[in-house]
mmCIF file of C-alpha atoms (C1' of nucleotides) in Angstrom:
data_model
loop_
_atom_site.group_PDB
_atom_site.id
_atom_site.type_symbol
_atom_site.label_atom_id
_atom_site.label_comp_id
_atom_site.label_asym_id
_atom_site.label_seq_id
_atom_site.Cartn_x
_atom_site.Cartn_y
_atom_site.Cartn_z
ATOM 1 C CA UNK A 70 -63.184 11.009 -7.781
ATOM 2 C CA UNK A 71 -64.183 14.203 -6.053
ATOM 3 C CA UNK A 72 -66.023 12.258 -3.368
ATOM 4 C CA UNK A 73 -62.908 11.357 -1.405
ATOM 5 C CA UNK A 74 -63.176 14.587 0.492
ATOM 6 C CA UNK A 75 -66.727 13.740 1.438
ATOM 7 C CA UNK A 76 -65.874 10.337 2.845
ATOM 8 C CA UNK A 77 -62.984 11.748 4.827
ATOM 9 C CA UNK A 78 -65.355 14.331 6.232
ATOM 10 C CA UNK A 79 -67.873 11.670 7.162
ATOM 11 C CA UNK A 80 -65.283 9.496 8.852
ATOM 12 C CA UNK A 81 -63.973 12.439 10.803
ATOM 13 C CA UNK A 82 -67.265 13.972 11.873
ATOM 14 C CA UNK A 83 -68.920 10.689 12.735
ATOM 15 C CA UNK A 84 -65.818 9.662 14.613
ATOM 16 C CA UNK A 85 -66.104 12.805 16.709
ATOM 17 C CA UNK A 86 -69.722 11.985 17.460
ATOM 18 C CA UNK A 87 -68.804 8.441 18.416
ATOM 19 C CA UNK A 88 -66.021 9.629 20.699
ATOM 20 C CA UNK A 89 -68.214 12.270 22.294
ATOM 21 C CA UNK A 90 -70.871 9.700 23.094
ATOM 22 C CA UNK A 91 -68.397 7.219 24.493
ATOM 23 C CA UNK A 92 -66.497 9.731 26.584
ATOM 24 C CA UNK A 93 -69.487 11.672 27.817
ATOM 25 C CA UNK A 94 -69.617 9.831 31.188
ATOM 26 C CA UNK A 95 -66.054 10.950 31.878
ATOM 27 C CA UNK A 96 -66.725 14.604 31.138
ATOM 28 C CA UNK A 97 -64.253 14.774 28.301
ATOM 29 C CA UNK A 98 -64.984 15.180 24.608
ATOM 30 C CA UNK A 99 -63.540 13.957 21.351
ATOM 31 C CA UNK A 100 -60.938 16.691 21.469
ATOM 32 C CA UNK A 101 -59.068 15.361 24.456
ATOM 33 C CA UNK A 102 -58.720 11.645 23.754
ATOM 34 C CA UNK A 103 -55.682 11.930 21.548
ATOM 35 C CA UNK A 104 -53.750 14.018 24.035
ATOM 36 C CA UNK A 105 -54.567 11.938 27.083
ATOM 37 C CA UNK A 106 -53.471 8.800 25.267
ATOM 38 C CA UNK A 107 -50.187 10.338 24.131
ATOM 39 C CA UNK A 108 -49.347 11.654 27.552
ATOM 40 C CA UNK A 109 -49.866 8.158 28.888
ATOM 41 C CA UNK A 110 -47.639 6.652 26.220
ATOM 42 C CA UNK A 111 -44.974 9.271 26.697
ATOM 43 C CA UNK A 112 -45.027 10.542 30.277
ATOM 44 C CA UNK A 113 -43.339 13.905 30.639
ATOM 45 C CA UNK A 114 -44.098 14.969 27.089
ATOM 46 C CA UNK A 115 -44.437 18.727 26.599
ATOM 47 C CA UNK A 116 -47.327 20.494 24.938
ATOM 48 C CA UNK A 117 -45.078 21.297 22.075
ATOM 49 C CA UNK A 118 -44.312 17.614 21.666
ATOM 50 C CA UNK A 119 -47.989 16.772 21.793
ATOM 51 C CA UNK A 120 -48.830 19.300 19.134
ATOM 52 C CA UNK A 121 -46.113 17.897 16.904
ATOM 53 C CA UNK A 122 -47.212 14.310 17.424
ATOM 54 C CA UNK A 123 -50.760 14.994 16.388
ATOM 55 C CA UNK A 124 -50.057 17.797 13.952
ATOM 56 C CA UNK A 125 -52.270 20.081 15.987
ATOM 57 C CA UNK A 126 -52.078 23.780 16.526
ATOM 58 C CA UNK A 127 -50.417 24.631 19.835
ATOM 59 C CA UNK A 128 -53.447 26.649 20.891
ATOM 60 C CA UNK A 129 -55.653 23.625 20.415
ATOM 61 C CA UNK A 130 -53.169 21.572 22.398
ATOM 62 C CA UNK A 131 -53.073 24.138 25.194
ATOM 63 C CA UNK A 132 -56.837 24.053 25.622
ATOM 64 C CA UNK A 133 -57.098 20.265 25.550
ATOM 65 C CA UNK A 134 -54.364 19.964 28.137
ATOM 66 C CA UNK A 135 -55.995 22.626 30.274
ATOM 67 C CA UNK A 136 -59.269 20.747 30.323
ATOM 68 C CA UNK A 137 -57.573 17.449 31.147
ATOM 69 C CA UNK A 138 -55.813 19.114 34.044
ATOM 70 C CA UNK A 139 -58.974 20.766 35.336
ATOM 71 C CA UNK A 140 -60.629 17.375 35.396
ATOM 72 C CA UNK A 141 -57.676 15.966 37.289
ATOM 73 C CA UNK A 142 -56.717 13.436 34.631
ATOM 74 C CA UNK A 143 -53.227 14.844 34.207
ATOM 75 C CA UNK A 144 -50.757 17.018 36.083
ATOM 76 C CA UNK A 145 -48.225 19.520 34.848
ATOM 77 C CA UNK A 146 -44.752 19.855 36.225
ATOM 78 C CA UNK A 147 -42.506 22.683 35.165
ATOM 79 C CA UNK A 148 -39.192 21.406 33.868
ATOM 80 C CA UNK A 149 -36.326 21.957 36.282
ATOM 81 C CA UNK A 150 -33.802 22.891 33.633
ATOM 82 C CA UNK A 151 -35.987 24.818 31.211
ATOM 83 C CA UNK A 152 -38.705 26.752 32.938
ATOM 84 C CA UNK A 153 -40.657 27.253 29.735
ATOM 85 C CA UNK A 154 -41.483 23.578 29.389
ATOM 86 C CA UNK A 155 -44.340 21.970 31.292
ATOM 87 C CA UNK A 156 -44.066 18.204 31.537
ATOM 88 C CA UNK A 157 -47.314 16.282 31.494
ATOM 89 C CA UNK A 158 -48.257 13.108 33.347
ATOM 90 C CA UNK A 159 -51.428 11.051 33.640
ATOM 91 C CA UNK A 160 -52.736 10.934 37.200
ATOM 92 C CA UNK A 161 -54.261 7.977 39.015
ATOM 93 C CA UNK A 162 -57.648 9.404 38.248
ATOM 94 C CA UNK A 163 -56.768 9.519 34.562
ATOM 95 C CA UNK A 164 -55.331 6.025 34.431
ATOM 96 C CA UNK A 165 -58.626 4.116 34.008
ATOM 97 C CA UNK A 166 -59.688 6.413 31.171
ATOM 98 C CA UNK A 167 -56.786 5.180 29.071
ATOM 99 C CA UNK A 168 -58.191 1.745 28.509
ATOM 100 C CA UNK A 169 -61.616 3.241 27.839
ATOM 101 C CA UNK A 170 -60.083 5.334 25.080
ATOM 102 C CA UNK A 171 -58.149 2.405 23.668
ATOM 103 C CA UNK A 172 -61.252 0.273 23.518
ATOM 104 C CA UNK A 173 -63.179 3.132 21.972
ATOM 105 C CA UNK A 174 -60.606 3.619 19.248
ATOM 106 C CA UNK A 175 -60.541 -0.100 18.538
ATOM 107 C CA UNK A 176 -64.318 -0.230 18.385
ATOM 108 C CA UNK A 177 -64.461 2.633 15.938
ATOM 109 C CA UNK A 178 -61.673 1.114 13.914
ATOM 110 C CA UNK A 179 -63.565 -2.163 13.708
ATOM 111 C CA UNK A 180 -66.810 -0.431 12.834
ATOM 112 C CA UNK A 181 -65.109 1.345 9.945
ATOM 113 C CA UNK A 182 -63.447 -1.828 8.718
ATOM 114 C CA UNK A 183 -66.612 -3.878 8.945
ATOM 115 C CA UNK A 184 -66.804 -6.295 6.054
ATOM 116 C CA UNK A 185 -63.138 -5.832 5.141
ATOM 117 C CA UNK A 186 -60.963 -8.855 4.481
ATOM 118 C CA UNK A 187 -57.618 -9.076 6.251
ATOM 119 C CA UNK A 188 -55.855 -7.912 3.114
ATOM 120 C CA UNK A 189 -58.239 -5.008 2.746
ATOM 121 C CA UNK A 190 -57.691 -4.002 6.353
ATOM 122 C CA UNK A 191 -53.957 -3.955 5.914
ATOM 123 C CA UNK A 192 -54.294 -2.120 2.646
ATOM 124 C CA UNK A 193 -56.611 0.449 4.193
ATOM 125 C CA UNK A 194 -54.263 1.010 7.105
ATOM 126 C CA UNK A 195 -51.214 1.532 4.956
ATOM 127 C CA UNK A 196 -52.981 3.703 2.401
ATOM 128 C CA UNK A 197 -54.553 5.854 5.124
ATOM 129 C CA UNK A 198 -51.147 6.378 6.633
ATOM 130 C CA UNK A 199 -49.718 7.518 3.320
ATOM 131 C CA UNK A 200 -52.694 9.765 2.657
ATOM 132 C CA UNK A 201 -52.271 11.397 6.056
ATOM 133 C CA UNK A 202 -48.575 11.870 5.501
ATOM 134 C CA UNK A 203 -49.202 13.405 2.103
ATOM 135 C CA UNK A 204 -51.702 15.789 3.652
ATOM 136 C CA UNK A 205 -49.137 16.844 6.210
ATOM 137 C CA UNK A 206 -46.464 17.183 3.551
ATOM 138 C CA UNK A 207 -48.717 19.435 1.486
ATOM 139 C CA UNK A 208 -49.796 21.746 4.284
ATOM 140 C CA UNK A 209 -46.886 21.258 6.615
ATOM 141 C CA UNK A 210 -46.042 22.450 10.049
ATOM 142 C CA UNK A 211 -46.801 26.023 10.969
ATOM 143 C CA UNK B 163 -53.737 0.083 14.383
ATOM 144 C CA UNK B 164 -55.046 2.873 16.561
ATOM 145 C CA UNK B 165 -53.454 5.461 14.309
ATOM 146 C CA UNK B 166 -56.179 5.347 11.675
ATOM 147 C CA UNK B 167 -58.121 7.933 13.571
ATOM 148 C CA UNK B 168 -55.119 10.210 13.576
ATOM 149 C CA UNK B 169 -54.612 10.060 9.832
ATOM 150 C CA UNK B 170 -58.279 10.692 9.183
ATOM 151 C CA UNK B 171 -58.050 13.698 11.459
ATOM 152 C CA UNK B 172 -55.000 14.986 9.617
ATOM 153 C CA UNK B 173 -56.584 14.565 6.220
ATOM 154 C CA UNK B 174 -59.710 16.327 7.366
ATOM 155 C CA UNK B 175 -58.106 19.226 9.205
ATOM 156 C CA UNK B 176 -55.451 19.870 6.605
ATOM 157 C CA UNK B 177 -58.088 19.649 3.915
ATOM 158 C CA UNK B 178 -60.043 22.380 5.673
ATOM 159 C CA UNK B 179 -56.946 24.544 5.798
ATOM 160 C CA UNK B 180 -56.280 23.952 2.113
ATOM 161 C CA UNK B 181 -59.866 24.803 1.196
ATOM 162 C CA UNK B 182 -59.869 27.909 3.370
ATOM 163 C CA UNK B 183 -56.716 29.173 1.710
ATOM 164 C CA UNK B 184 -57.966 28.481 -1.782
ATOM 165 C CA UNK B 185 -61.412 29.950 -1.246
ATOM 166 C CA UNK B 186 -60.321 32.967 0.748
ATOM 167 C CA UNK B 187 -60.398 35.338 -2.264
ATOM 168 C CA UNK B 188 -64.052 34.474 -2.797
ATOM 169 C CA UNK B 189 -65.031 35.161 0.797
ATOM 170 C CA UNK B 190 -66.210 31.649 1.454
ATOM 171 C CA UNK B 191 -64.635 29.036 3.682
ATOM 172 C CA UNK B 192 -64.185 25.310 3.709
ATOM 173 C CA UNK B 193 -67.668 24.875 5.115
ATOM 174 C CA UNK B 194 -69.501 26.095 2.039
ATOM 175 C CA UNK B 195 -67.754 24.331 -0.832
ATOM 176 C CA UNK B 196 -69.660 21.085 -0.553
ATOM 177 C CA UNK B 197 -73.043 22.775 -0.562
ATOM 178 C CA UNK B 198 -72.348 25.144 -3.426
ATOM 179 C CA UNK B 199 -71.155 22.254 -5.550
ATOM 180 C CA UNK B 200 -74.197 20.133 -4.804
ATOM 181 C CA UNK B 201 -76.615 22.921 -5.536
ATOM 182 C CA UNK B 202 -74.933 23.331 -8.872
ATOM 183 C CA UNK B 203 -75.166 19.626 -9.621
ATOM 184 C CA UNK B 204 -78.759 19.436 -8.500
ATOM 185 C CA UNK B 205 -80.460 22.771 -9.043
ATOM 186 C CA UNK B 206 -83.587 23.152 -6.954
ATOM 187 C CA UNK B 207 -82.350 20.859 -4.208
ATOM 188 C CA UNK B 208 -83.733 21.625 -0.746
ATOM 189 C CA UNK B 209 -81.684 22.144 2.381
ATOM 190 C CA UNK B 210 -82.989 18.887 3.659
ATOM 191 C CA UNK B 211 -81.714 17.175 0.526
ATOM 192 C CA UNK B 212 -78.350 18.843 0.922
ATOM 193 C CA UNK B 213 -78.028 17.727 4.515
ATOM 194 C CA UNK B 214 -78.853 14.171 3.499
ATOM 195 C CA UNK B 215 -76.377 14.167 0.626
ATOM 196 C CA UNK B 216 -73.487 15.225 2.781
ATOM 197 C CA UNK B 217 -74.650 13.620 6.010
ATOM 198 C CA UNK B 218 -74.601 17.005 7.679
ATOM 199 C CA UNK B 219 -76.735 18.362 10.452
ATOM 200 C CA UNK B 220 -79.547 20.522 9.132
ATOM 201 C CA UNK B 221 -78.405 23.423 11.285
ATOM 202 C CA UNK B 222 -74.993 23.291 9.689
ATOM 203 C CA UNK B 223 -76.637 23.180 6.299
ATOM 204 C CA UNK B 224 -78.857 26.143 7.118
ATOM 205 C CA UNK B 225 -75.896 28.294 8.042
ATOM 206 C CA UNK B 226 -73.823 27.351 5.013
ATOM 207 C CA UNK B 227 -76.735 28.085 2.717
ATOM 208 C CA UNK B 228 -77.385 31.376 4.481
ATOM 209 C CA UNK B 229 -73.831 32.495 3.915
ATOM 210 C CA UNK B 230 -73.871 31.475 0.268
ATOM 211 C CA UNK B 231 -77.053 33.463 -0.218
ATOM 212 C CA UNK B 232 -75.689 36.527 1.570
ATOM 213 C CA UNK B 233 -72.714 36.481 -0.767
ATOM 214 C CA UNK B 234 -75.045 36.244 -3.743
ATOM 215 C CA UNK B 235 -73.751 32.880 -4.929
ATOM 216 C CA UNK B 236 -77.146 31.202 -4.668
ATOM 217 C CA UNK B 237 -80.820 32.149 -4.493
ATOM 218 C CA UNK B 238 -83.666 30.536 -2.635
ATOM 219 C CA UNK B 239 -87.120 30.070 -4.083
ATOM 220 C CA UNK B 240 -89.973 28.846 -1.939
ATOM 221 C CA UNK B 241 -91.621 25.794 -3.460
ATOM 222 C CA UNK B 242 -95.021 26.555 -5.017
ATOM 223 C CA UNK B 243 -96.649 23.367 -3.816
ATOM 224 C CA UNK B 244 -95.031 22.937 -0.433
ATOM 225 C CA UNK B 245 -94.294 26.226 1.264
ATOM 226 C CA UNK B 246 -91.920 24.639 3.765
ATOM 227 C CA UNK B 247 -89.362 23.778 1.121
ATOM 228 C CA UNK B 248 -86.871 26.332 -0.186
ATOM 229 C CA UNK B 249 -85.369 25.413 -3.529
ATOM 230 C CA UNK B 250 -81.771 26.435 -4.102
ATOM 231 C CA UNK B 251 -80.065 27.601 -7.284
ATOM 232 C CA UNK B 252 -76.580 28.822 -8.143
ATOM 233 C CA UNK B 253 -76.586 32.397 -9.445
ATOM 234 C CA UNK B 254 -74.491 33.852 -12.242
ATOM 235 C CA UNK B 255 -72.190 35.251 -9.619
ATOM 236 C CA UNK B 256 -71.790 31.787 -8.156
ATOM 237 C CA UNK B 257 -71.218 30.048 -11.461
ATOM 238 C CA UNK B 258 -67.465 30.804 -11.793
ATOM 239 C CA UNK B 259 -66.814 29.563 -8.266
ATOM 240 C CA UNK B 260 -67.916 26.081 -9.239
ATOM 241 C CA UNK B 261 -64.903 25.367 -11.398
ATOM 242 C CA UNK B 262 -62.640 26.883 -8.764
ATOM 243 C CA UNK B 263 -64.018 24.414 -6.267
ATOM 244 C CA UNK B 264 -63.711 21.504 -8.669
ATOM 245 C CA UNK B 265 -60.100 22.330 -9.396
ATOM 246 C CA UNK B 266 -59.409 22.740 -5.709
ATOM 247 C CA UNK B 267 -60.881 19.343 -4.878
ATOM 248 C CA UNK B 268 -58.902 17.729 -7.664
ATOM 249 C CA UNK B 269 -55.721 19.410 -6.503
ATOM 250 C CA UNK B 270 -56.198 18.206 -2.958
ATOM 251 C CA UNK B 271 -57.078 14.763 -4.189
ATOM 252 C CA UNK B 272 -53.899 14.636 -6.233
ATOM 253 C CA UNK B 273 -51.814 15.947 -3.368
ATOM 254 C CA UNK B 274 -53.122 13.202 -1.112
ATOM 255 C CA UNK B 275 -52.539 10.532 -3.730
ATOM 256 C CA UNK B 276 -49.055 11.708 -4.537
ATOM 257 C CA UNK B 277 -46.810 8.737 -5.179
ATOM 258 C CA UNK B 278 -49.712 6.320 -5.536
ATOM 259 C CA UNK B 279 -49.805 3.902 -8.456
ATOM 260 C CA UNK B 280 -52.988 3.692 -10.502
ATOM 261 C CA UNK B 281 -53.994 0.534 -8.673
ATOM 262 C CA UNK B 282 -53.347 2.154 -5.326
ATOM 263 C CA UNK B 283 -55.418 5.158 -6.292
ATOM 264 C CA UNK B 284 -58.351 2.993 -7.247
ATOM 265 C CA UNK B 285 -57.927 0.939 -4.140
ATOM 266 C CA UNK B 286 -57.769 4.037 -1.958
ATOM 267 C CA UNK B 287 -60.885 5.458 -3.552
ATOM 268 C CA UNK B 288 -62.938 2.345 -3.126
ATOM 269 C CA UNK B 289 -61.740 1.667 0.398
ATOM 270 C CA UNK B 290 -62.360 5.263 1.457
ATOM 271 C CA UNK B 291 -65.875 4.990 0.126
ATOM 272 C CA UNK B 292 -66.537 1.857 2.108
ATOM 273 C CA UNK B 293 -65.002 3.355 5.236
ATOM 274 C CA UNK B 294 -67.216 6.412 4.920
ATOM 275 C CA UNK B 295 -70.284 4.282 4.382
ATOM 276 C CA UNK B 296 -69.430 2.166 7.399
ATOM 277 C CA UNK B 297 -69.052 5.315 9.481
ATOM 278 C CA UNK B 298 -72.461 6.474 8.373
ATOM 279 C CA UNK B 299 -73.950 3.044 9.010
ATOM 280 C CA UNK B 300 -72.562 3.024 12.529
ATOM 281 C CA UNK B 301 -73.680 6.503 13.540
ATOM 282 C CA UNK B 302 -76.559 6.920 11.147
ATOM 283 C CA UNK B 303 -78.938 9.718 10.413
ATOM 284 C CA UNK B 304 -80.421 11.675 13.228
ATOM 285 C "C1'" DA C 266 -113.216 19.236 10.994
ATOM 286 C "C1'" DA C 267 -110.195 19.146 14.795
ATOM 287 C "C1'" DT C 268 -106.290 17.241 16.870
ATOM 288 C "C1'" DT C 269 -101.860 15.272 16.428
ATOM 289 C "C1'" DA C 270 -97.584 13.928 13.990
ATOM 290 C "C1'" DT C 271 -94.184 14.848 10.645
ATOM 291 C "C1'" DT C 272 -91.313 17.664 7.839
ATOM 292 C "C1'" DG C 273 -88.295 21.563 6.446
ATOM 293 C "C1'" DG C 274 -86.044 25.191 8.317
ATOM 294 C "C1'" DT C 275 -83.973 28.573 11.999
ATOM 295 C "C1'" DT C 276 -81.504 29.702 16.007
ATOM 296 C "C1'" DG C 277 -79.042 29.467 20.713
ATOM 297 C "C1'" DC C 278 -75.595 27.031 22.737
ATOM 298 C "C1'" DA C 279 -71.348 24.417 23.337
ATOM 299 C "C1'" DT C 280 -67.197 22.250 21.461
ATOM 300 C "C1'" DG C 281 -63.121 21.676 18.503
ATOM 301 C "C1'" DC C 282 -60.100 23.863 15.761
ATOM 302 C "C1'" DG C 283 -56.550 27.263 13.390
ATOM 303 C "C1'" DC C 284 -54.504 31.761 13.332
ATOM 304 C "C1'" DA C 285 -52.257 35.565 15.225
ATOM 305 C "C1'" DA C 286 -50.765 38.393 18.825
ATOM 306 C "C1'" DC C 287 -48.735 38.183 22.924
ATOM 307 C "C1'" DC C 288 -45.567 36.845 27.040
ATOM 308 C "C1'" DA C 289 -41.826 34.848 29.634
ATOM 309 C "C1'" DA C 290 -37.760 31.976 29.563
ATOM 310 C "C1'" DT C 291 -33.833 30.668 27.162
ATOM 311 C "C1'" DG C 292 -30.227 31.044 23.379
ATOM 312 C "C1'" DT C 293 -27.235 33.604 20.412
ATOM 313 C "C1'" DG C 294 -24.270 37.073 18.244
ATOM 314 C "C1'" DG C 295 -22.180 41.369 18.713
ATOM 315 C "C1'" DC D 160 -22.931 41.958 29.026
ATOM 316 C "C1'" DC D 161 -26.608 43.476 26.159
ATOM 317 C "C1'" DA D 162 -29.736 43.504 22.217
ATOM 318 C "C1'" DC D 163 -32.128 40.335 19.466
ATOM 319 C "C1'" DA D 164 -34.073 35.754 18.074
ATOM 320 C "C1'" DT D 165 -36.178 31.527 19.269
ATOM 321 C "C1'" DT D 166 -39.000 28.511 21.917
ATOM 322 C "C1'" DG D 167 -42.919 26.884 24.765
ATOM 323 C "C1'" DG D 168 -47.129 28.335 26.192
ATOM 324 C "C1'" DT D 169 -51.609 31.321 26.656
ATOM 325 C "C1'" DT D 170 -55.406 33.789 24.990
ATOM 326 C "C1'" DG D 171 -58.809 36.400 21.911
ATOM 327 C "C1'" DC D 172 -61.113 35.775 17.827
ATOM 328 C "C1'" DG D 173 -63.654 33.602 14.174
ATOM 329 C "C1'" DC D 174 -65.372 29.547 11.701
ATOM 330 C "C1'" DA D 175 -67.446 24.822 11.192
ATOM 331 C "C1'" DT D 176 -70.060 21.702 13.378
ATOM 332 C "C1'" DG D 177 -73.731 18.904 16.222
ATOM 333 C "C1'" DC D 178 -77.562 19.070 19.309
ATOM 334 C "C1'" DA D 179 -81.845 20.560 20.963
ATOM 335 C "C1'" DA D 180 -85.599 23.557 21.177
ATOM 336 C "C1'" DC D 181 -88.463 25.911 18.521
ATOM 337 C "C1'" DC D 182 -91.735 27.400 14.544
ATOM 338 C "C1'" DA D 183 -94.653 27.136 10.482
ATOM 339 C "C1'" DA D 184 -96.533 24.325 6.870
ATOM 340 C "C1'" DT D 185 -98.280 20.031 5.592
ATOM 341 C "C1'" DA D 186 -99.872 15.197 6.376
ATOM 342 C "C1'" DA D 187 -102.162 11.779 9.013
ATOM 343 C "C1'" DT D 188 -105.467 10.177 12.377
ATOM 344 C "C1'" DT D 189 -109.583 10.065 14.674
#
DNA sequence: AATTATTGGTTGCATGCGCAACCAATGTGG
DNA sequence: CCACATTGGTTGCGCATGCAACCAATAATT
């Protein structure tokens, strides 16, 4: 089954398009949603932590965070103890975007799972998780 | 389960990295493998056909095809009847790359499915297919 | 036959991403 | 205390991708 790769690609690329469309009114793109959500869930998280969480390159993380800050959705505070670390927090302006993103992710999730039985949904969720973990295990942190 | 998106992203991005590494000696990147393989499977296919097959933008397709041609892995022939269509064929130089790509896709597939039982593998394959089709159905051709 | 629409393809532009080189702050081993 | 390593972050570069505007060839309409 050499098509797996193709379906993953479709899910990913179409997801990006969906996110871009949804987030367009808020001036952010598909590349920022993950980070904004994580900062909200874990206030004070560092960029390093964000990169780890999402298995992203730290350069990618840096740029996403930069854009979110420029738009005023988050703020950075340099850690008192360790001056290398910048701690990230969602601002008041960013707060309402969180639920937009959550709804968006749920909508996309539901669109993908359309026609799935409850068992199939659970199965898909758990298999996807294992597939993602295997991918990470194979390529690993850099 | 808002994490689905994350695992899809990991599978996709790590897959790209894996493909880039594997294909590096042949001077192509992750973006060309799909197209080269399809041209081999369907000699004479047009760019339009390729874009449809993979649900890619035609601009993306154009650039991938251009690169493959520049490297001498494929040739274009303008259709006799309809001068808009360019028909694509894998060259002798491109031929050996095909099996490299096939092996690579199989390897990645196996890496992702590591630890899966036969039933789980089948389940994963069929669910992934349906997820991809749902993604396409939701966003659709442009 | 002339005008208009569609189709296949190309290209400029912007975004997301990984890699690598770099920098400053902190840690560590002599 | 000083040289060196590590850590968190930034930036330049290149690639893959989608979108939109464009063009030429063909098809459709009037």
